Coordinates of C-alpha atoms in Angstrom, one line a residue:
M1 CA 102.4 144.6 -0.8
G2 CA 100.1 147.4 -2.1
R3 CA 101.7 150.0 0.2
W4 CA 105.2 148.9 -1.1
R5 CA 104.2 149.4 -4.7
L6 CA 102.6 152.7 -3.9
S7 CA 105.7 154.0 -2.1
V8 CA 107.8 153.0 -5.1
A9 CA 105.5 154.9 -7.4
V10 CA 105.7 158.0 -5.2
S11 CA 109.5 157.8 -5.0
R12 CA 109.7 157.7 -8.8
I13 CA 107.4 160.7 -9.2
V14 CA 109.5 162.7 -6.7
S15 CA 112.7 161.8 -8.5
A16 CA 111.2 162.8 -11.8
S17 CA 110.1 166.1 -10.2
K18 CA 113.6 166.8 -9.1
S19 CA 114.9 166.1 -12.6
I20 CA 112.6 168.7 -14.0
N21 CA 114.1 171.3 -11.7
N22 CA 117.6 170.3 -12.9
P23 CA 118.7 173.1 -15.2
N24 CA 121.0 170.7 -17.2
L25 CA 118.0 168.6 -18.2
S26 CA 115.3 171.2 -18.4
R27 CA 117.1 173.1 -21.2
N28 CA 116.0 170.5 -23.7
P29 CA 112.2 171.0 -24.3
R30 CA 111.9 167.6 -25.8
I31 CA 113.3 165.9 -22.7
R32 CA 111.3 168.2 -20.4
S33 CA 108.1 167.2 -22.1
Q34 CA 108.9 163.5 -21.7
I35 CA 109.6 163.9 -18.0
S36 CA 106.4 165.9 -17.6
S37 CA 104.5 163.2 -19.2
L38 CA 106.0 160.7 -16.8
I39 CA 104.9 162.7 -13.9
S40 CA 101.4 163.6 -15.1
G41 CA 100.7 160.0 -16.2
P42 CA 100.7 158.2 -12.8
R43 CA 99.0 161.1 -11.0
N44 CA 95.9 160.6 -13.0
H45 CA 95.4 157.2 -11.4
F46 CA 95.5 158.3 -7.8
S47 CA 91.8 158.9 -7.9
S48 CA 91.2 155.2 -8.7
F49 CA 93.1 154.0 -5.6
R50 CA 91.2 152.8 -2.5
P51 CA 91.8 154.6 0.8
F52 CA 95.0 153.7 2.5
S53 CA 94.6 150.8 4.9
A54 CA 96.4 147.8 6.2
L55 CA 94.4 145.5 3.8
P56 CA 96.3 144.3 0.7
A57 CA 95.6 146.2 -2.5
S58 CA 93.5 144.7 -5.2
P59 CA 95.4 143.1 -8.0
R60 CA 93.3 145.0 -10.5
Y61 CA 94.5 148.4 -9.2
V62 CA 98.1 147.2 -9.0
E63 CA 98.0 146.0 -12.6
E64 CA 96.4 149.2 -13.8
F65 CA 99.1 151.3 -12.0
D66 CA 101.9 149.1 -13.4
A67 CA 100.6 149.3 -16.9
S68 CA 100.3 153.1 -16.8
N69 CA 103.5 153.7 -14.9
H70 CA 106.4 154.5 -17.4
D71 CA 109.9 153.8 -16.0
F72 CA 112.1 156.9 -15.7
D73 CA 115.1 155.7 -17.7
A74 CA 118.1 157.9 -16.8
N75 CA 120.3 156.2 -19.4
Q76 CA 117.9 157.1 -22.2
I77 CA 117.8 160.8 -21.1
L78 CA 121.6 160.8 -20.9
E79 CA 121.8 159.4 -24.5
E80 CA 119.4 162.1 -25.7
L81 CA 121.6 164.8 -24.0
L82 CA 124.7 163.4 -25.7
E83 CA 122.9 163.4 -29.1
D84 CA 122.0 167.1 -28.5
E85 CA 125.6 167.7 -27.6
E86 CA 126.8 166.2 -30.8
A87 CA 124.2 168.0 -32.8
G88 CA 125.4 171.4 -31.5
K89 CA 128.9 170.9 -32.8
I90 CA 130.1 172.5 -36.1
S91 CA 132.3 170.1 -38.0
V92 CA 135.7 171.3 -39.2
R93 CA 137.5 169.3 -42.0
A94 CA 141.1 170.1 -43.0
F95 CA 142.6 168.9 -46.3
F96 CA 146.0 169.2 -47.9
L97 CA 145.6 168.4 -51.6
C98 CA 148.3 170.3 -53.5
T99 CA 151.5 172.3 -53.0
S100 CA 150.3 175.6 -54.5
V101 CA 147.0 177.4 -55.1
D102 CA 146.5 180.4 -57.4
L103 CA 144.4 182.5 -55.0
K104 CA 143.9 185.4 -57.5
S105 CA 142.2 183.2 -60.1
M106 CA 140.2 181.5 -57.4
Q107 CA 139.1 184.8 -56.0
A108 CA 138.0 186.0 -59.4
E109 CA 136.0 182.9 -60.0
N110 CA 134.2 183.1 -56.6
S111 CA 134.0 186.8 -56.2
K112 CA 130.5 186.8 -54.8
H113 CA 131.5 184.4 -52.0
I114 CA 134.6 186.2 -50.9
I115 CA 134.7 187.5 -47.3
P116 CA 136.8 190.7 -47.0
P117 CA 140.0 190.1 -45.1
T118 CA 140.5 191.5 -41.7
S119 CA 144.3 191.5 -41.8
R120 CA 147.1 192.2 -44.3
S121 CA 148.0 188.5 -44.8
S122 CA 147.8 187.5 -48.4
N123 CA 148.4 183.8 -48.2
S124 CA 144.7 182.8 -47.8
I125 CA 141.2 183.7 -48.8
A126 CA 137.9 183.0 -47.0
L127 CA 134.7 182.1 -48.8
R128 CA 131.1 181.8 -47.5
F129 CA 128.4 179.7 -49.2
C130 CA 124.8 179.2 -48.4
G131 CA 125.1 175.6 -49.7
P132 CA 126.1 173.6 -52.7
P133 CA 124.1 174.3 -55.9
W134 CA 122.2 171.1 -55.9
Q135 CA 120.4 172.2 -52.7
T136 CA 117.2 174.1 -53.3
Q137 CA 117.7 176.4 -50.4
G138 CA 120.4 177.2 -47.9
A139 CA 120.9 175.7 -44.5
T140 CA 118.4 176.7 -41.8
G141 CA 119.3 178.2 -38.5
D142 CA 120.7 181.4 -37.0
G143 CA 124.1 183.0 -37.1
M144 CA 127.1 181.2 -38.3
R145 CA 125.3 177.8 -38.7
C146 CA 123.4 179.2 -41.7
Y147 CA 126.4 179.1 -44.0
H148 CA 129.3 176.9 -45.1
Y149 CA 132.8 178.4 -44.9
M150 CA 136.0 177.5 -46.7
I151 CA 139.5 178.9 -45.9
V152 CA 142.0 178.2 -48.7
Y153 CA 145.7 178.8 -48.2
Q154 CA 148.3 179.4 -50.9
Y155 CA 150.5 176.5 -49.8
G156 CA 147.7 174.0 -50.5
S157 CA 145.5 173.6 -47.4
A158 CA 141.7 173.9 -47.5
I159 CA 139.6 174.1 -44.3
L160 CA 135.9 173.4 -44.5
F161 CA 133.5 174.5 -41.8
N162 CA 129.9 173.2 -41.3
V163 CA 130.2 171.0 -44.4
E164 CA 128.7 167.5 -44.6
D165 CA 130.6 164.5 -45.9
H166 CA 128.7 164.3 -49.2
E167 CA 129.3 168.0 -49.9
V168 CA 133.1 167.9 -49.5
D169 CA 134.0 167.0 -53.1
F170 CA 132.1 170.0 -54.5
Y171 CA 134.2 172.4 -52.5
L172 CA 137.5 170.6 -53.1
Q173 CA 136.9 170.6 -56.8
A174 CA 136.6 174.4 -56.7
V175 CA 140.1 174.4 -55.2
R176 CA 141.6 171.8 -57.6
R177 CA 140.7 174.0 -60.6
H178 CA 143.3 176.5 -59.4
A179 CA 145.8 174.2 -57.8
S180 CA 149.2 173.0 -59.0
G181 CA 151.3 170.1 -57.7
L182 CA 148.3 167.9 -56.8
L183 CA 149.1 165.1 -54.4
T184 CA 148.4 161.5 -55.3
E185 CA 147.2 160.9 -51.8
M186 CA 145.3 163.8 -50.1
R187 CA 145.8 164.3 -46.4
K188 CA 142.9 165.2 -44.1
D189 CA 142.0 165.8 -40.5
D190 CA 138.8 166.4 -38.5
Y191 CA 137.9 168.8 -35.7
A192 CA 134.8 170.4 -34.2
I193 CA 133.6 173.7 -32.7
K194 CA 130.9 174.1 -30.2
E195 CA 129.4 177.5 -29.3
K196 CA 128.1 178.2 -25.8
P197 CA 127.0 181.8 -25.2
L198 CA 126.7 181.1 -21.4
L199 CA 130.3 180.0 -21.1
V200 CA 132.1 181.9 -18.4
E201 CA 135.5 182.0 -20.3
D202 CA 136.0 183.0 -23.9
M203 CA 137.1 179.4 -24.8
Q204 CA 137.4 176.0 -23.4
G205 CA 139.3 173.0 -24.8
G206 CA 138.0 169.5 -25.2
P207 CA 139.0 166.2 -26.9
D208 CA 139.0 166.9 -30.7
H209 CA 136.9 170.0 -30.3
I210 CA 136.9 173.5 -28.9
V211 CA 134.1 175.3 -27.1
L212 CA 133.8 179.0 -27.8
K213 CA 131.7 181.6 -26.1
N214 CA 131.1 183.4 -29.4
L215 CA 131.9 182.0 -32.8
D216 CA 132.7 184.7 -35.4
M217 CA 134.7 185.0 -38.6
D218 CA 138.0 185.9 -36.8
S219 CA 137.6 182.7 -34.7
I220 CA 137.1 180.7 -37.9
R221 CA 140.2 182.3 -39.5
I222 CA 142.3 181.5 -36.4
I223 CA 141.2 177.9 -36.2
G224 CA 141.6 177.4 -39.9
S225 CA 145.2 178.8 -39.8
V226 CA 146.3 176.3 -37.2
L227 CA 144.6 173.3 -38.8
G228 CA 146.0 174.3 -42.2
Q229 CA 149.5 174.6 -40.8
S230 CA 149.2 171.3 -38.9
I231 CA 148.1 169.2 -41.9
A232 CA 150.7 170.8 -44.2
L233 CA 153.3 170.0 -41.6
D234 CA 152.2 166.4 -41.7
Y235 CA 152.9 166.3 -45.4
F236 CA 156.4 167.9 -45.2
V237 CA 157.3 165.6 -42.3
S238 CA 156.3 162.6 -44.5
Q239 CA 158.6 164.0 -47.3
V240 CA 161.5 164.3 -44.9
D241 CA 160.8 160.8 -43.5
G242 CA 161.2 159.5 -47.0
M243 CA 164.6 161.1 -47.3
V244 CA 165.7 159.8 -43.9
E245 CA 164.7 156.3 -44.9
E246 CA 166.6 156.6 -48.2
F247 CA 169.8 157.7 -46.4
A248 CA 169.3 154.9 -43.8
Q249 CA 169.3 152.3 -46.7
I250 CA 172.4 153.8 -48.1
N251 CA 174.1 153.6 -44.7
R252 CA 173.1 150.0 -44.3
A253 CA 174.4 149.2 -47.7
M254 CA 177.7 150.9 -46.9
Q255 CA 177.9 148.9 -43.7
K256 CA 177.8 145.7 -45.7
T257 CA 179.8 146.6 -48.8
G258 CA 182.0 149.5 -47.7
T259 CA 180.9 151.7 -50.6
F260 CA 177.8 153.2 -52.2
T261 CA 176.5 153.6 -55.7
M262 CA 174.6 157.0 -55.5
D263 CA 175.5 159.4 -58.3
R264 CA 176.0 163.1 -58.0
K265 CA 172.7 164.0 -59.7
R266 CA 170.6 162.0 -57.2
L267 CA 172.5 163.6 -54.4
F268 CA 171.9 167.1 -55.6
Q269 CA 168.2 166.2 -56.0
L270 CA 168.0 165.3 -52.4
V271 CA 169.8 168.5 -51.4
G272 CA 167.3 170.6 -53.3
K273 CA 164.3 168.6 -51.9
A274 CA 165.5 169.1 -48.3
N275 CA 166.1 172.8 -48.7
S276 CA 162.8 173.4 -50.5
N277 CA 160.9 171.6 -47.8
L278 CA 162.4 173.6 -45.1
A279 CA 161.9 176.8 -47.0
D280 CA 158.2 176.0 -47.7
V281 CA 157.5 175.3 -44.0
I282 CA 159.1 178.5 -42.9
L283 CA 158.1 180.9 -45.7
K284 CA 154.9 179.5 -47.3
V285 CA 153.2 177.8 -44.3
G286 CA 154.4 180.6 -42.0
I287 CA 154.9 178.3 -39.1
F288 CA 156.5 181.2 -37.0
E289 CA 154.4 184.1 -38.2
R290 CA 152.2 185.8 -35.7
S291 CA 148.6 186.3 -36.6
E292 CA 147.4 190.0 -36.8
I293 CA 144.0 188.9 -35.5
A294 CA 145.6 187.4 -32.4
W295 CA 147.8 190.4 -32.0
R296 CA 144.7 192.7 -31.8
D297 CA 142.6 190.8 -29.4
A298 CA 143.7 188.6 -26.5
K299 CA 140.8 186.1 -26.8
Y300 CA 141.9 185.1 -30.3
A301 CA 145.5 184.9 -29.0
Q302 CA 144.2 182.4 -26.4
I303 CA 142.6 180.3 -29.1
L304 CA 145.7 180.4 -31.2
D305 CA 148.0 179.4 -28.4
Y306 CA 145.7 176.6 -27.2
L307 CA 145.4 175.1 -30.7
R308 CA 149.1 175.3 -31.3
E309 CA 149.7 173.5 -28.1
E310 CA 146.9 171.0 -28.8
Y311 CA 148.4 170.1 -32.2
E312 CA 152.0 170.4 -30.9
V313 CA 153.1 172.6 -33.8
A314 CA 156.4 173.7 -32.2
Q315 CA 157.3 170.2 -31.1
R316 CA 156.6 168.7 -34.6
F317 CA 158.6 171.4 -36.3
G318 CA 161.5 170.7 -33.9
N319 CA 161.3 167.0 -34.9
L320 CA 161.3 168.0 -38.6
D321 CA 164.3 170.2 -38.1
L322 CA 166.2 167.4 -36.3
K323 CA 165.5 165.0 -39.2
L324 CA 166.6 167.7 -41.7
K325 CA 169.9 168.0 -39.8
F326 CA 170.4 164.2 -40.1
V327 CA 169.7 164.5 -43.8
E328 CA 172.1 167.4 -44.1
H329 CA 174.8 165.5 -42.2
N330 CA 174.5 162.6 -44.6
I331 CA 174.5 164.9 -47.6
H332 CA 177.8 166.5 -46.5
F333 CA 179.4 163.1 -45.9
L334 CA 178.4 161.7 -49.3
Q335 CA 179.5 164.9 -51.0
E336 CA 182.9 164.5 -49.5
V337 CA 183.0 160.9 -50.6
L338 CA 182.1 161.9 -54.2
Q339 CA 184.6 164.7 -54.1
N340 CA 187.3 162.4 -53.0
R341 CA 186.3 160.0 -55.8
K342 CA 186.6 162.8 -58.3
S343 CA 190.0 163.8 -56.8
D344 CA 191.2 160.3 -57.1
L345 CA 190.1 160.1 -60.7
L346 CA 192.0 163.3 -61.5
E347 CA 195.1 162.1 -59.8
W348 CA 195.1 158.8 -61.8
C349 CA 194.6 160.9 -65.0
I350 CA 197.7 163.0 -64.1
I351 CA 199.7 159.8 -63.3
V352 CA 198.7 158.3 -66.6
L353 CA 199.7 161.5 -68.5
L354 CA 203.0 161.7 -66.7
A355 CA 203.7 158.0 -67.5
L356 CA 202.9 158.6 -71.2
E357 CA 205.1 161.6 -71.2
N358 CA 208.0 159.6 -69.7
I359 CA 207.4 156.8 -72.2
I360 CA 207.6 159.2 -75.1
S361 CA 210.7 160.8 -73.7
I362 CA 212.4 157.4 -73.3
Y363 CA 211.4 156.4 -76.8
E364 CA 212.9 159.5 -78.3
I365 CA 216.1 159.1 -76.4
V366 CA 216.4 155.4 -77.5
R367 CA 215.7 156.4 -81.1
E368 CA 218.3 159.1 -81.1
S369 CA 220.9 156.8 -79.6
I370 CA 220.2 154.1 -82.2
G371 CA 220.4 156.6 -85.0
S372 CA 223.8 158.0 -83.9

C-alpha cells in the first residue's frame, strides 16, 4: 500500500514537471509559481520516508505525505488561463443614438483630445482620452491600453474602445450635446479586440472578437467604421420594417373590404421616408465607400473584408433593398388608385356640370315656348 501511494505521488510530480515545460502554461508567472510550489512541496518530504522495502509504510508517514501533497487541478489552471484570456481583450462598444452629429462643434469642444486624421474622409472624428474626469489618474499599462478611444460618425454612430460599463454615459453625453434627431431607443452592440504580437498572421477571427498582431490607430478606425455602419444599418432596417408592416396591414384590409382609407398626405410621407432612408444608407453611412486606410495597406484591407463578412453588411443591405422595392411597389400601386379616384371625381364633376348646362338650356327653351 505504501509503494502504491508513493508511485502516485511520483507520477503527480512528473506530470507537474511536464506542465511547467509547456509554453502555453508557463507564460503566466502566477500559474508557473503555483505549479512550482506543487512540485517543491512534496519533494521536501522525501527525506522523511523510510528506505524502500516490501514492508508496509507507516500510517504516520502516509498521512504526513497526504496532508502536504496538493492535488494538481488541471481544471483550475484552465479556468485561470481563460480568465487571463478575457483580461487581455479590449472591449469595443458600438452605439447608434441619433441621426446626425455636428462634428465641427464637437471637435472644437474636444480639441485637446482629437487625433489627427490619416485620410481625407470627413464623416468621422477620433478622440483619445486618458480616462473620465472623475478618475484621479489615467489607466495603467503600456501602448493602446493606456487610453480610451471614441470614434464618432456624422450619421449618428459612436464607437467606444477600452471603456468600462460605468464610464459609457460620460462619453455618450459628450456626443448628445452636439447631436440632432436623438432616438427614443438607442441601439448598441458589443465586440472585442485581442492583441497577440506573436501571431503569425496579421489578424485572426474569432467568435465576437478579432485577434490582431499589432493594434494601432488605423486598426481602430477600420474596426470602428464597420461597427458603426453595422449598427446604423440595423436602425434603417428597422425603419423599413415598420413601413413594410404598415403596407402589409393596408393590403390585409383591402383583402377584406376591397378598398383602403389612406390619404395622399400619408402616402407622400411614406414615399419621402423610404427615399430618405435609402439615401442615408448610401450617402451618409457610406456603405459602398472604400476606406483609404485599407486602400494603402493590405493588412487593413484584410481586417475590413473580414469584418464586413462577419457582420454580413452586403447581405443585410441586399435585404434592405429588397424591402424597399416592396415598399416602392406598394406606393406605386396606391398612387395609381388615388389617381384613379381623383380622375373619377373629376369625371363626375364634369357630368354634373353638363347636366346642369342641359337643364338650364331646356328651361330656357321651355320658357321661350310658353312666352311665344
